[in-house]
PDB file of C-alpha atoms in Angstrom:
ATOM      1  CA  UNK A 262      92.033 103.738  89.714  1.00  0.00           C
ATOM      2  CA  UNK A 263      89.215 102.883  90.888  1.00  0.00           C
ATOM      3  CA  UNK A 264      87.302 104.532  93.815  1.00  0.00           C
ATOM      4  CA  UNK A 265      87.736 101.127  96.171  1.00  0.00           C
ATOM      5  CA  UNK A 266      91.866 101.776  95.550  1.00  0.00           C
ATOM      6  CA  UNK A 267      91.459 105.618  96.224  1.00  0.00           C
ATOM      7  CA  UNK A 268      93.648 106.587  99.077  1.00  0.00           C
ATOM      8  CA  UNK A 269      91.721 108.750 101.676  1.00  0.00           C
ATOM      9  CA  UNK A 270      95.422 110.937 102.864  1.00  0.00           C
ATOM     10  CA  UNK A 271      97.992 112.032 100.592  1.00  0.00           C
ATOM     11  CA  UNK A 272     101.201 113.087 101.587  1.00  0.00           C
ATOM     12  CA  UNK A 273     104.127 114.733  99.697  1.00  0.00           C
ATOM     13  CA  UNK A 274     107.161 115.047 101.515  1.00  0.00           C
ATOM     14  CA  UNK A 275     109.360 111.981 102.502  1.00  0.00           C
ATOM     15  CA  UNK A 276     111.811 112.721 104.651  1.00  0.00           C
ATOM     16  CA  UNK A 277     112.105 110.897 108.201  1.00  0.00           C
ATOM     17  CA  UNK A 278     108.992 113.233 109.673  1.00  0.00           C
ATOM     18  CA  UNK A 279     107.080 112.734 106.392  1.00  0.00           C
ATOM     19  CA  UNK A 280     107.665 108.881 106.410  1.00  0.00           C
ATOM     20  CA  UNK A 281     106.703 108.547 110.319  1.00  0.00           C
ATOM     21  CA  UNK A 282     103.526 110.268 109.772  1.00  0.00           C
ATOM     22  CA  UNK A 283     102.766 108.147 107.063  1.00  0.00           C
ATOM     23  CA  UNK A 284     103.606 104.971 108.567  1.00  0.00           C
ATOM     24  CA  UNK A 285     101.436 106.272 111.763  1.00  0.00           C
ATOM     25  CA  UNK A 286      98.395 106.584 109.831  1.00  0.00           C
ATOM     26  CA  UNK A 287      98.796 103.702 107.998  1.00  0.00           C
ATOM     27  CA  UNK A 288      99.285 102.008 111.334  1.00  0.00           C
ATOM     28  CA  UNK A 289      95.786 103.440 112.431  1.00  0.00           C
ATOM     29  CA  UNK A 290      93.893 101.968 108.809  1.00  0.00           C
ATOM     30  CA  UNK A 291      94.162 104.642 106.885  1.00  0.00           C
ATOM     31  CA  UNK A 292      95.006 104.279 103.387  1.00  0.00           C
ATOM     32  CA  UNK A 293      97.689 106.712 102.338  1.00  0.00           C
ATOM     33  CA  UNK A 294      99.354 107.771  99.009  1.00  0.00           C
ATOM     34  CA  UNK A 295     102.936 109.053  99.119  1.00  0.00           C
ATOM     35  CA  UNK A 296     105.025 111.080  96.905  1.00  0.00           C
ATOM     36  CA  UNK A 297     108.696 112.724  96.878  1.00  0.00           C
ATOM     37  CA  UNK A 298     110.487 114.397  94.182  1.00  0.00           C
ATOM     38  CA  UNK A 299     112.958 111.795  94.547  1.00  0.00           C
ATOM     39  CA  UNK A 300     111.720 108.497  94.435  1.00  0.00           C
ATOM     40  CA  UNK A 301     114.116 106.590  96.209  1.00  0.00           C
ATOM     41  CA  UNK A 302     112.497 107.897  99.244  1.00  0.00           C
ATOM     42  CA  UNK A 303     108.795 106.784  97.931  1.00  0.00           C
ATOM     43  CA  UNK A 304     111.048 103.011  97.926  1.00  0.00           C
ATOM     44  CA  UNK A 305     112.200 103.972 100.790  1.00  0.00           C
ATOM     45  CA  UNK A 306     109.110 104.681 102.663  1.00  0.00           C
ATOM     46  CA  UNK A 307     107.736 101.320 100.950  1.00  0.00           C
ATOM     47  CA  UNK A 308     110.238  99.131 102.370  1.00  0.00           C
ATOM     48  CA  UNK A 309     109.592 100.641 105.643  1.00  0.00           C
ATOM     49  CA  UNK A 310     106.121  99.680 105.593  1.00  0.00           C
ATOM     50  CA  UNK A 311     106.158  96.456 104.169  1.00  0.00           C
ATOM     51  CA  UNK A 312     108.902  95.471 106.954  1.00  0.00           C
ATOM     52  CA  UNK A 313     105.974  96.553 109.579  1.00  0.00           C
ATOM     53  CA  UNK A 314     102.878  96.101 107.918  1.00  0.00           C
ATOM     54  CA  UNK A 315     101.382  95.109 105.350  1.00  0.00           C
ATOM     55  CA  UNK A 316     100.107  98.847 105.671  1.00  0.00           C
ATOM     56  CA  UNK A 317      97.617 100.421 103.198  1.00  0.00           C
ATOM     57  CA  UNK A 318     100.362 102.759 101.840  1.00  0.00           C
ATOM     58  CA  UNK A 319     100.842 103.006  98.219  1.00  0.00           C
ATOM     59  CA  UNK A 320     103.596 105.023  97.053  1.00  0.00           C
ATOM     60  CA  UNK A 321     102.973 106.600  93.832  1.00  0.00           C
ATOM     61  CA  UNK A 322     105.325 108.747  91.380  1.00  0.00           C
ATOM     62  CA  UNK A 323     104.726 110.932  88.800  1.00  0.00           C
ATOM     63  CA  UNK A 324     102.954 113.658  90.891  1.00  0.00           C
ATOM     64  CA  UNK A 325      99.733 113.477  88.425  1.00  0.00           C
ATOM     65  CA  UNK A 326      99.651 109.379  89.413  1.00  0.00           C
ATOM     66  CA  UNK A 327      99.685 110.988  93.238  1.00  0.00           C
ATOM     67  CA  UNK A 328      96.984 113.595  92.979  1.00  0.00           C
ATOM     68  CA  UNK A 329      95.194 111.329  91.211  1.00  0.00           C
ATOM     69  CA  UNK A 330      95.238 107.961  93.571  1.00  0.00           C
ATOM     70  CA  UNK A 331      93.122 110.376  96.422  1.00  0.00           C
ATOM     71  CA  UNK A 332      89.860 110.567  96.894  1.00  0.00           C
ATOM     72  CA  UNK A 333      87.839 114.007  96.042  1.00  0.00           C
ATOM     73  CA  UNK A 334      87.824 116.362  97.445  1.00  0.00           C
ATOM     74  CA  UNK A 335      90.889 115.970  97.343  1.00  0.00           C
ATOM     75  CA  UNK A 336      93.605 117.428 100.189  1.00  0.00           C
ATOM     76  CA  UNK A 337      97.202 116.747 100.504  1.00  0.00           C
ATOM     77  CA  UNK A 338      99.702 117.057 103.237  1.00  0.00           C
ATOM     78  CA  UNK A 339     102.847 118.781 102.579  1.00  0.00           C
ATOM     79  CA  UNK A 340     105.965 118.063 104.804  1.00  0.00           C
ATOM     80  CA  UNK A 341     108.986 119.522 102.348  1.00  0.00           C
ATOM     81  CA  UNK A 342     112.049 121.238 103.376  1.00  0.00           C
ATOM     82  CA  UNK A 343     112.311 124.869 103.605  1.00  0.00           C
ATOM     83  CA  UNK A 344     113.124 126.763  99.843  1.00  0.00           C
ATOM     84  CA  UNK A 345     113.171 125.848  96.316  1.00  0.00           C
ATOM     85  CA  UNK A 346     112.146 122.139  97.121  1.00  0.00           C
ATOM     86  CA  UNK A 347     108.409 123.151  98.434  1.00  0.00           C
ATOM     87  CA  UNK A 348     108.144 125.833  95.078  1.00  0.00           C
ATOM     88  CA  UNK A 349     108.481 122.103  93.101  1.00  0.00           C
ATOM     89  CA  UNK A 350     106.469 120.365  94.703  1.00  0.00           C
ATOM     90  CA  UNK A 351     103.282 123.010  94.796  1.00  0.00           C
ATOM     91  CA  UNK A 352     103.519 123.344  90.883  1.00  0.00           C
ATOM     92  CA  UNK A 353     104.213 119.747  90.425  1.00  0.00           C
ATOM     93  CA  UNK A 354     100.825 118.373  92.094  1.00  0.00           C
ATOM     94  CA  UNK A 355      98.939 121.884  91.529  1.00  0.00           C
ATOM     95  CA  UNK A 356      98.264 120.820  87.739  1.00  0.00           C
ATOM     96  CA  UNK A 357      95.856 117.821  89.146  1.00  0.00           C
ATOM     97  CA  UNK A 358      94.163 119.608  91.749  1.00  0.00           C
ATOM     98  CA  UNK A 359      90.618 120.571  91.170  1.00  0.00           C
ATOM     99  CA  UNK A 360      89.103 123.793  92.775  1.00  0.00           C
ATOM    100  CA  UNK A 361      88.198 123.442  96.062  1.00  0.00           C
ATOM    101  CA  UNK A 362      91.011 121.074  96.772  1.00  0.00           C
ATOM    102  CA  UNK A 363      93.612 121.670  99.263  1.00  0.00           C
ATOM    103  CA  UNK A 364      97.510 121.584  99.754  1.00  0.00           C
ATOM    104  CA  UNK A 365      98.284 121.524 103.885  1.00  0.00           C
ATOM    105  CA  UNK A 366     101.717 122.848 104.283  1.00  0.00           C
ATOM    106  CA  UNK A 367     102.809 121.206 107.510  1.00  0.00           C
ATOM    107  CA  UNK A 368     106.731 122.208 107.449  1.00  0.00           C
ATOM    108  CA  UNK A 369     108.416 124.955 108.292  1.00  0.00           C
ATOM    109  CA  UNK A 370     107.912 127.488 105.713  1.00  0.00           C
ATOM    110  CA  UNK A 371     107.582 131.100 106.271  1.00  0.00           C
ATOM    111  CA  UNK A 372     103.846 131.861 105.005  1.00  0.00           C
ATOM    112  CA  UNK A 373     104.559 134.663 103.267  1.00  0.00           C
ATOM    113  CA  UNK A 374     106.962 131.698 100.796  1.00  0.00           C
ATOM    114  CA  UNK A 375     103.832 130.158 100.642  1.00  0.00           C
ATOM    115  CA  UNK A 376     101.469 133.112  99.252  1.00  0.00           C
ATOM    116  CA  UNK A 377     104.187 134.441  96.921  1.00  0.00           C
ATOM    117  CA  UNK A 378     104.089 130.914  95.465  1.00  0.00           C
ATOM    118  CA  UNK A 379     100.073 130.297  95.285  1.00  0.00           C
ATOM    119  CA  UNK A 380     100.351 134.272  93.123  1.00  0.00           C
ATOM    120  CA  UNK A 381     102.992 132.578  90.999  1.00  0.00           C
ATOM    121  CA  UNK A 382     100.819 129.339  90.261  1.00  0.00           C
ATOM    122  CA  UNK A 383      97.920 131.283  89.389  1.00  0.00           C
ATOM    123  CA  UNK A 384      99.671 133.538  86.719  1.00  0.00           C
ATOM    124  CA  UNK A 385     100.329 130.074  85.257  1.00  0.00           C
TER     125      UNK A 385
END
């Protein structure tokens, strides 16, 4: 991509709270990149913003196309649901994130989950 296309927010997590806030910044002329493990959601999400917009929301799927359709530094904005599900999708965009870039976890995980899984990525 090039850097006019770059999306300045990326979020992982598509579920209703993770689509609102999406759509909300779009709304505000942001561009945005989305991602879910599941990409009916990322279709999902789409059709939600075309039917309001047009938005500046790309959706995006595999997670190196998402890391990579951000501007650097690059920091993305977690919303997944509690367990296994947030374990997937740290090591599934931590591969394309550069030092000094940053995962925000804004769900409900327990941050002790959350260091146990950064020691686990960096045995990797």
């Amino acid at each position: 991509m090039d850097a006019a296309s770059l999306s300045r927010i990326c979020l992982a997590g598509l579920a209703l709270m993770g689509q609102n806030l999406a759509l909300n910044i779009t709304e505000k002329a942001f561009s945005i990149s989305v991602y879910n493990r599941t990409t009916t959601k990322v279709y999902e999400t789409l059709s939600r913003s075309h039917s309001k917009g047009p938005f500046p929301l790309i959706g995006t799927y595999p997670p190196r196309n998402f890391v990579l359709s951000l501007q650097r530094s690059r920091s993305v904005i977690k919303l997944v649901k509690v367990g296994s599900p947030i374990d997937q999708t740290i090591f599934a965009i931590s591969e394309y994130m550069d030092e000094g870039n940053f995962i925000i976890d804004g769900g409900n995980e327990w941050y002790k989950n959350i260091e146990r899984a950064e020691i686990e990525r960096d045995r990797c």
